[in-house]
Coordinates of C-alpha atoms in Angstrom, one line a residue:
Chain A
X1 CA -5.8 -23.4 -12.3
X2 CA -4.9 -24.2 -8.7
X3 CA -4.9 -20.8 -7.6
X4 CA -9.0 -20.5 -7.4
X5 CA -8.7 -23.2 -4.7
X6 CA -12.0 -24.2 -6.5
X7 CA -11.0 -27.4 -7.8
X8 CA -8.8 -28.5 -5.0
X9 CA -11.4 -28.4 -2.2
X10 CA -9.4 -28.4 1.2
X11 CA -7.4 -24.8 -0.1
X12 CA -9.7 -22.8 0.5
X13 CA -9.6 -23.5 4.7
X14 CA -6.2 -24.0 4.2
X15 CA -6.1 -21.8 6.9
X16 CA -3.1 -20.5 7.7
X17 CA -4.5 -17.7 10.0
X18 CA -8.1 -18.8 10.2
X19 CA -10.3 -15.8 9.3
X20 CA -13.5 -17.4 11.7
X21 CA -11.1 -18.6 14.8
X22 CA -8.5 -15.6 15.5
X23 CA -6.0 -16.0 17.4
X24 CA -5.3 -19.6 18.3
X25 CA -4.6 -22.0 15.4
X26 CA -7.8 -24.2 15.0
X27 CA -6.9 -28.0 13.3
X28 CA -7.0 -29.1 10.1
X29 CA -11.0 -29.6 9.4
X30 CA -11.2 -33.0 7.6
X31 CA -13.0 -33.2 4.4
X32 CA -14.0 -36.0 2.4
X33 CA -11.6 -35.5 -1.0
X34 CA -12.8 -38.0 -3.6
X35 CA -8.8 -37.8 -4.8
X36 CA -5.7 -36.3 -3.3
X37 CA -4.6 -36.2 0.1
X38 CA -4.7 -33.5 2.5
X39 CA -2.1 -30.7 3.1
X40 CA -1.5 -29.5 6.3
X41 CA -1.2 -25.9 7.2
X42 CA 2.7 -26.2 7.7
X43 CA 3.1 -27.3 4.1
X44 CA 0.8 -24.9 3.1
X45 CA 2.9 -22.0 4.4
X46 CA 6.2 -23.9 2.9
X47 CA 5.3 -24.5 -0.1
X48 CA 4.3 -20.4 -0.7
X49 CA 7.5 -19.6 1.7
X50 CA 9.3 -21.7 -1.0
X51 CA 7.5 -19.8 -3.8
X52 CA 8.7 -16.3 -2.8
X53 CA 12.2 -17.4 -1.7
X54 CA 12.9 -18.0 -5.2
X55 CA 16.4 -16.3 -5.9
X56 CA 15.9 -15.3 -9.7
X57 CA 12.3 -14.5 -8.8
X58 CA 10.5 -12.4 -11.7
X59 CA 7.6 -9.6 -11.0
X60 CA 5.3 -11.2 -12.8
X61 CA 5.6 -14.2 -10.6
X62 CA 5.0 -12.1 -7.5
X63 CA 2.5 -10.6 -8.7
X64 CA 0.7 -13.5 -9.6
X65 CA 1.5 -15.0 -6.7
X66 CA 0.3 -12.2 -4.2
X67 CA -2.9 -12.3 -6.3
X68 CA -3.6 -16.0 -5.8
X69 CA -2.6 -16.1 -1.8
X70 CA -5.3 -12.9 -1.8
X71 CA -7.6 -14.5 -3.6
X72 CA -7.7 -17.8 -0.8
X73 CA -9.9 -17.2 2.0
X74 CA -7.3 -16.7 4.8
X75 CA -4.9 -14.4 5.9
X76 CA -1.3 -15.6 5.1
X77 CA 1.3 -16.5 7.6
X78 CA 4.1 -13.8 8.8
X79 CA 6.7 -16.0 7.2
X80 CA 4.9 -15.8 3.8
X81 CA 4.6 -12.0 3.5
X82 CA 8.1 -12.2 5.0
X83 CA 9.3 -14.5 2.0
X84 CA 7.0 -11.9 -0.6
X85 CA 8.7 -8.8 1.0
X86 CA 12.2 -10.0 0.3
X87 CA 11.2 -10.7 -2.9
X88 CA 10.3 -7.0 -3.6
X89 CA 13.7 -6.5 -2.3
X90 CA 14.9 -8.4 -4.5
X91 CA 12.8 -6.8 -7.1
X92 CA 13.7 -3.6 -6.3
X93 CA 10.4 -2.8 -6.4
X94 CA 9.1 -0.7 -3.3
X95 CA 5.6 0.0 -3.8
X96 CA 4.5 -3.8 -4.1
X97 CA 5.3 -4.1 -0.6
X98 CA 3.7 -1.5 0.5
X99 CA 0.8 -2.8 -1.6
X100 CA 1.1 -6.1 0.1
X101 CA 0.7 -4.5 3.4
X102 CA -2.7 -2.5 2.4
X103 CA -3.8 -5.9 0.7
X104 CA -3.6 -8.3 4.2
X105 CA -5.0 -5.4 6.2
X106 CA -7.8 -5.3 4.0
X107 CA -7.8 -9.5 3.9
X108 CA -8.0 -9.2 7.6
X109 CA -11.3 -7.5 6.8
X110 CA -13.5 -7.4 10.3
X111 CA -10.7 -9.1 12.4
X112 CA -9.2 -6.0 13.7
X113 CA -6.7 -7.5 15.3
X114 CA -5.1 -9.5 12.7
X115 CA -3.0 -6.6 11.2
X116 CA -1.1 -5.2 14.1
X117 CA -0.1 -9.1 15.0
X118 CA 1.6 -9.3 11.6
X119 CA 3.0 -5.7 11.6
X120 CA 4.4 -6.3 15.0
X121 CA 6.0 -10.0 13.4
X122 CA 7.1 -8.3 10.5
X123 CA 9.1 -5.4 12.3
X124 CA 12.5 -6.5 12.0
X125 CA 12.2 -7.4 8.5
X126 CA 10.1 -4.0 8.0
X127 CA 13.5 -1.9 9.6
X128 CA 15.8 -4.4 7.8
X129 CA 14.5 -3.6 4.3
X130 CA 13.4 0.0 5.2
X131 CA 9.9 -0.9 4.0
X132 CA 7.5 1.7 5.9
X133 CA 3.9 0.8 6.7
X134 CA 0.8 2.4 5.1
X135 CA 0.2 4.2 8.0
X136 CA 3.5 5.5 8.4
X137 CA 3.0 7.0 5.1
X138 CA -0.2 8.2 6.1
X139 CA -1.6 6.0 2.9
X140 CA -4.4 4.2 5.5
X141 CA -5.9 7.6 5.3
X142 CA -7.8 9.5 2.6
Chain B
X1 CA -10.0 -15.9 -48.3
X2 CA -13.6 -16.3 -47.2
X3 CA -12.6 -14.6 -44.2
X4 CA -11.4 -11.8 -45.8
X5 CA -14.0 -11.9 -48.3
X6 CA -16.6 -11.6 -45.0
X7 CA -14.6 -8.9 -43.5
X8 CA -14.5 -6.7 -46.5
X9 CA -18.0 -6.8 -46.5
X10 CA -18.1 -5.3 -43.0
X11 CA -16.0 -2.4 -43.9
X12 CA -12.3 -2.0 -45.6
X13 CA -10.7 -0.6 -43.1
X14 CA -11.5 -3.7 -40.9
X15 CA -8.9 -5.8 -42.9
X16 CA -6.4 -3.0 -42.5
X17 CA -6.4 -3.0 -38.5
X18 CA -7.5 -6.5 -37.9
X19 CA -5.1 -9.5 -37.6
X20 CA -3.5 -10.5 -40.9
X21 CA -5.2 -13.2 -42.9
X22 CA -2.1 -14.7 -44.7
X23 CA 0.7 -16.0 -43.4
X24 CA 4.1 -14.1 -44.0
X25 CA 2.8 -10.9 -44.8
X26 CA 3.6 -8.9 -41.8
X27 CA 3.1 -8.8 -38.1
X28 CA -0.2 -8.7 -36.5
X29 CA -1.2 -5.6 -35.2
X30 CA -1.8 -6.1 -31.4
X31 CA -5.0 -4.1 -30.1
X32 CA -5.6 -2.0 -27.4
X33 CA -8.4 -4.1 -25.8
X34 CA -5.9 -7.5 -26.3
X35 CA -3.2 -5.6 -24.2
X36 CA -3.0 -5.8 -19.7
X37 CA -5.1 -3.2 -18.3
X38 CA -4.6 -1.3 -15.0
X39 CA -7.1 -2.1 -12.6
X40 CA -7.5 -0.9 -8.6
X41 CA -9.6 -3.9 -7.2
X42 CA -9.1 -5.3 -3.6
X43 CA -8.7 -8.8 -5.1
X44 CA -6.5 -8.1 -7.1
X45 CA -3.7 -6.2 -5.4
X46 CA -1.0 -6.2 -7.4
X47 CA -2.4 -5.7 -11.4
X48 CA -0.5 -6.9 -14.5
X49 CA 1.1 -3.3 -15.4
X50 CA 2.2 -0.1 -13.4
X51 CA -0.1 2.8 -13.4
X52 CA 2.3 5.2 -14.9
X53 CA 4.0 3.8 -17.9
X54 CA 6.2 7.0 -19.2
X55 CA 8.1 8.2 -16.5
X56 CA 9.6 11.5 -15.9
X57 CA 13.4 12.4 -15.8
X58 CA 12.5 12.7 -12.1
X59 CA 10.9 9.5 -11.9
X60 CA 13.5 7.6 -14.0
X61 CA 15.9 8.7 -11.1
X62 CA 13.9 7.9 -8.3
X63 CA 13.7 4.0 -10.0
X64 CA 17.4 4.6 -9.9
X65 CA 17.3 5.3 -6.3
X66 CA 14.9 2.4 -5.5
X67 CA 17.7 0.3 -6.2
X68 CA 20.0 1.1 -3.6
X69 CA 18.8 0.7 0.1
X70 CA 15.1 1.7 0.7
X71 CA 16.2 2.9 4.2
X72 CA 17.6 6.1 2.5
X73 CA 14.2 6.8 0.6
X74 CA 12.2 9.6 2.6
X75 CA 8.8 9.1 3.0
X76 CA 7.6 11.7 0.0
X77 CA 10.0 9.2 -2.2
X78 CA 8.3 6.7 -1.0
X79 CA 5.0 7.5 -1.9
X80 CA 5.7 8.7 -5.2
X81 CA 7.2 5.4 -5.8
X82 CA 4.1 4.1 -4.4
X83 CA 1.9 6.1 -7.0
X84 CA 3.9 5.6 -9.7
X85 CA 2.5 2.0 -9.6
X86 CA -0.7 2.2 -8.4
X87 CA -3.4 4.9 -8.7
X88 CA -5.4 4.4 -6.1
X89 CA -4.4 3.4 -2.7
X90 CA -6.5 0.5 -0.7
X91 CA -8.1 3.1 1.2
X92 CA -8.9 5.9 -1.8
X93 CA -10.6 2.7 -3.8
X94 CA -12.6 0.8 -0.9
X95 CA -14.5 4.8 -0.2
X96 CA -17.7 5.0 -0.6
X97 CA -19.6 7.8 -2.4
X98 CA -22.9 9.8 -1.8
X99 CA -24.0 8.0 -5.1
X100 CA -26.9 6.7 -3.8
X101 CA -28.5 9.6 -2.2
X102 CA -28.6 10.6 -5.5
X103 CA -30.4 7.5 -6.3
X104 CA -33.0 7.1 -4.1
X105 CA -34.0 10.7 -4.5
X106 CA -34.3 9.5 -8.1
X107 CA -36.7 6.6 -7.3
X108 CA -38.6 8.9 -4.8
X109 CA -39.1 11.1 -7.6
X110 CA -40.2 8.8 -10.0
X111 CA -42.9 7.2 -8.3
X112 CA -44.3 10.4 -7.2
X113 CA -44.4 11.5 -10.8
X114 CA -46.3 7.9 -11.8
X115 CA -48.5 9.1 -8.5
X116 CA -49.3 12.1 -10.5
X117 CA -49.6 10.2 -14.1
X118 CA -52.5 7.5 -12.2
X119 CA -54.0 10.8 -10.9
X120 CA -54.5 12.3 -14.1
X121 CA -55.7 9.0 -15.5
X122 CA -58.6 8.7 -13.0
X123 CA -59.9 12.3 -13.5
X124 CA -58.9 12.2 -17.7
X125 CA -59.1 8.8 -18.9
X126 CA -60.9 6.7 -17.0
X127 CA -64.8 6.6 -17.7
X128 CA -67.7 6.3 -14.7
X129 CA -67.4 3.5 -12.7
X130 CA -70.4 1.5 -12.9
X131 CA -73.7 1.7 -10.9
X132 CA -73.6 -1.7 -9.1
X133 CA -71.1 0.5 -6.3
X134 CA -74.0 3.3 -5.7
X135 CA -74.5 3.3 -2.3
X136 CA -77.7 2.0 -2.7
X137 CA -77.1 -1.1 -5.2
X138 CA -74.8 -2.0 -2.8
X139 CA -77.6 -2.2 0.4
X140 CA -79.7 -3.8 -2.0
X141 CA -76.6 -6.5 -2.2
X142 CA -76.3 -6.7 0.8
X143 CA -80.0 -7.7 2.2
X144 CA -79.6 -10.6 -0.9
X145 CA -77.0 -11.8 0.5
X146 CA -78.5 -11.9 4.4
X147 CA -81.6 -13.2 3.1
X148 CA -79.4 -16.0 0.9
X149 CA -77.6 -17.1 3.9
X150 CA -74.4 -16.7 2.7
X151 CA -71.9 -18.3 5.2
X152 CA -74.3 -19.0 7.6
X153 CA -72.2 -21.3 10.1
X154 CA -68.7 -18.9 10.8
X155 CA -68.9 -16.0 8.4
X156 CA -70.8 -13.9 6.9
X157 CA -74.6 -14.3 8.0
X158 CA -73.1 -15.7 10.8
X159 CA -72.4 -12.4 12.0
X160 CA -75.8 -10.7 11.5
X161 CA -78.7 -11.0 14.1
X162 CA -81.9 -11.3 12.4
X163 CA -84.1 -11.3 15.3
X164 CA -83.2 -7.5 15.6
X165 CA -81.9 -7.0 12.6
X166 CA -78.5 -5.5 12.9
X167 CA -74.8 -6.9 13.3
X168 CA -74.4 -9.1 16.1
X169 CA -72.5 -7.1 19.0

């Protein structure tokens, strides 16, 4: 089960949009692996690009995928939640993308900050598909 | 067939809603507990079935809808395509509650009612304590143990000036 991130040690600080060091992109750390070799952040955010670009993409494949880039301990790349927002499109299914936008604001956890950078890089693919934010919905709210 | 000898012994209407034991005999009935749940957890954003599993005519219409372009969904649409999905949003399950107000008032309460149960024990159950902790006894302790020298160097006797008999100042 790759997903956990458990077993392959370095995915878990695979970080795409390192939860301890906003802002600036901090360098791969380097661990001792007693197997495998390291992947960098840019094939990282491939490889899961790649993932939701998938044409004949099923729900339960996004869904399972959302739920294992969640469960990694980082905040995923524009590019990704682009890639997973399309796929919704694709999907025709609405309210997973507007679940997907509740889930990395509340992956951003303390890091204020973090969720109005990707809103702000998502906003032309947000207008595109017609996809409205939580708060434009007034969901963010009780 | 000592399987279904053990299960009749639990009850026989086990065999009928339990998996069946021969081959070719029918279809396994699937339970409820084996099937995906619905879950709200932050972890788990996106759970293995939709909250609302029957839809209405209105809702069957608004699916419709959702295939076309999402830019022509209002906001109201939008949501109830959104709860249709999901029952809670992120925000509705991450609230807290007053839960534990209720709690610790509980606690409170219970300690002071064991305060009252030790009470009650003393005055009830308890017999007299015994006569070495008179007041008296206990002087009488006290010079034995100044005339015994306990701790004479740093501690007790230490302490106690016998030239004028009293605690040193």
């Amino acid at each position: 089960d790759s997903g956990t991130g458990l077993h392959h040690c370095g995915e878990m600080f695979r970080a795409v949009f390192r939860l301890s060091a906003t802002g600036a992109r901090t360098p791969v750390a380097t661990r001792c692996y007693s197997h495998g070799k390291v992947e960098s952040d840019e094939e990282f955010d491939a490889r899961w690009v790649t993932y939701f670009s998938k044409p004949d993409i099923d729900a339960w494949e996004l869904k399972k995928g959302m739920n294992t880039l969640i469960g990694y301990d980082l905040v995923p790349e524009a590019k990704i939640l682009d890639s997973a927002l399309r796929a919704c499109r694709r999907l025709n299914d609405m309210a997973s993308a507007i679940r997907i936008l509740e889930a990395i604001k509340d992956k951003a956890g303390p890091h204020k900050d973090i969720y109005p950078y990707l809103i702000q890089e998502l906003k032309p693919t947000l207008t595109e598909l017609g996809i409205s934010t939580p708060e434009e919905l007034g969901m963010d709210r009780l | 067939m000592l399987a279904s000898r053990a299960l009749s012994l639990v009850s026989k209407r086990a065999i009928s809603t339990s998996v069946c034991l021969r081959g070719g005999h029918g279809v396994a009935k699937v339970e409820d507990y084996a099937l995906p749940v619905y879950f709200d957890r932050r972890e788990n954003p996106l759970p293995d079935i939709n909250y609302v599993q029957t839809l209405s005519p209105e809702q069957i219409s608004l699916k419709e809808k959702e295939k076309g372009s999402w830019i022509s969904l209002s906001n109201e649409e939008k949501i109830a395509l959104y709860r249709i999905s999901f029952k809670q949003s992120f925000a509705e399950m991450n609230q807290g509650s007053a839960e534990w107000k209720s709690v610790f008032g509980g606690v409170l309460f219970f300690i002071g009612f064991t305060g009252l149960v030790v009470l009650w024990q003393r005055k009830y159950v308890y017999g007299p304590v015994p006569p070495t902790f008179d007041d008296e006894h206990k002087a009488k302790e006290l010079q034995r143990m100044l005339d015994m020298r306990i701790n004479p160097v740093e501690g007790f006797s230490a302490k106690w000036d016998y030239e004028n008999k009293q605690w040193k100042k």
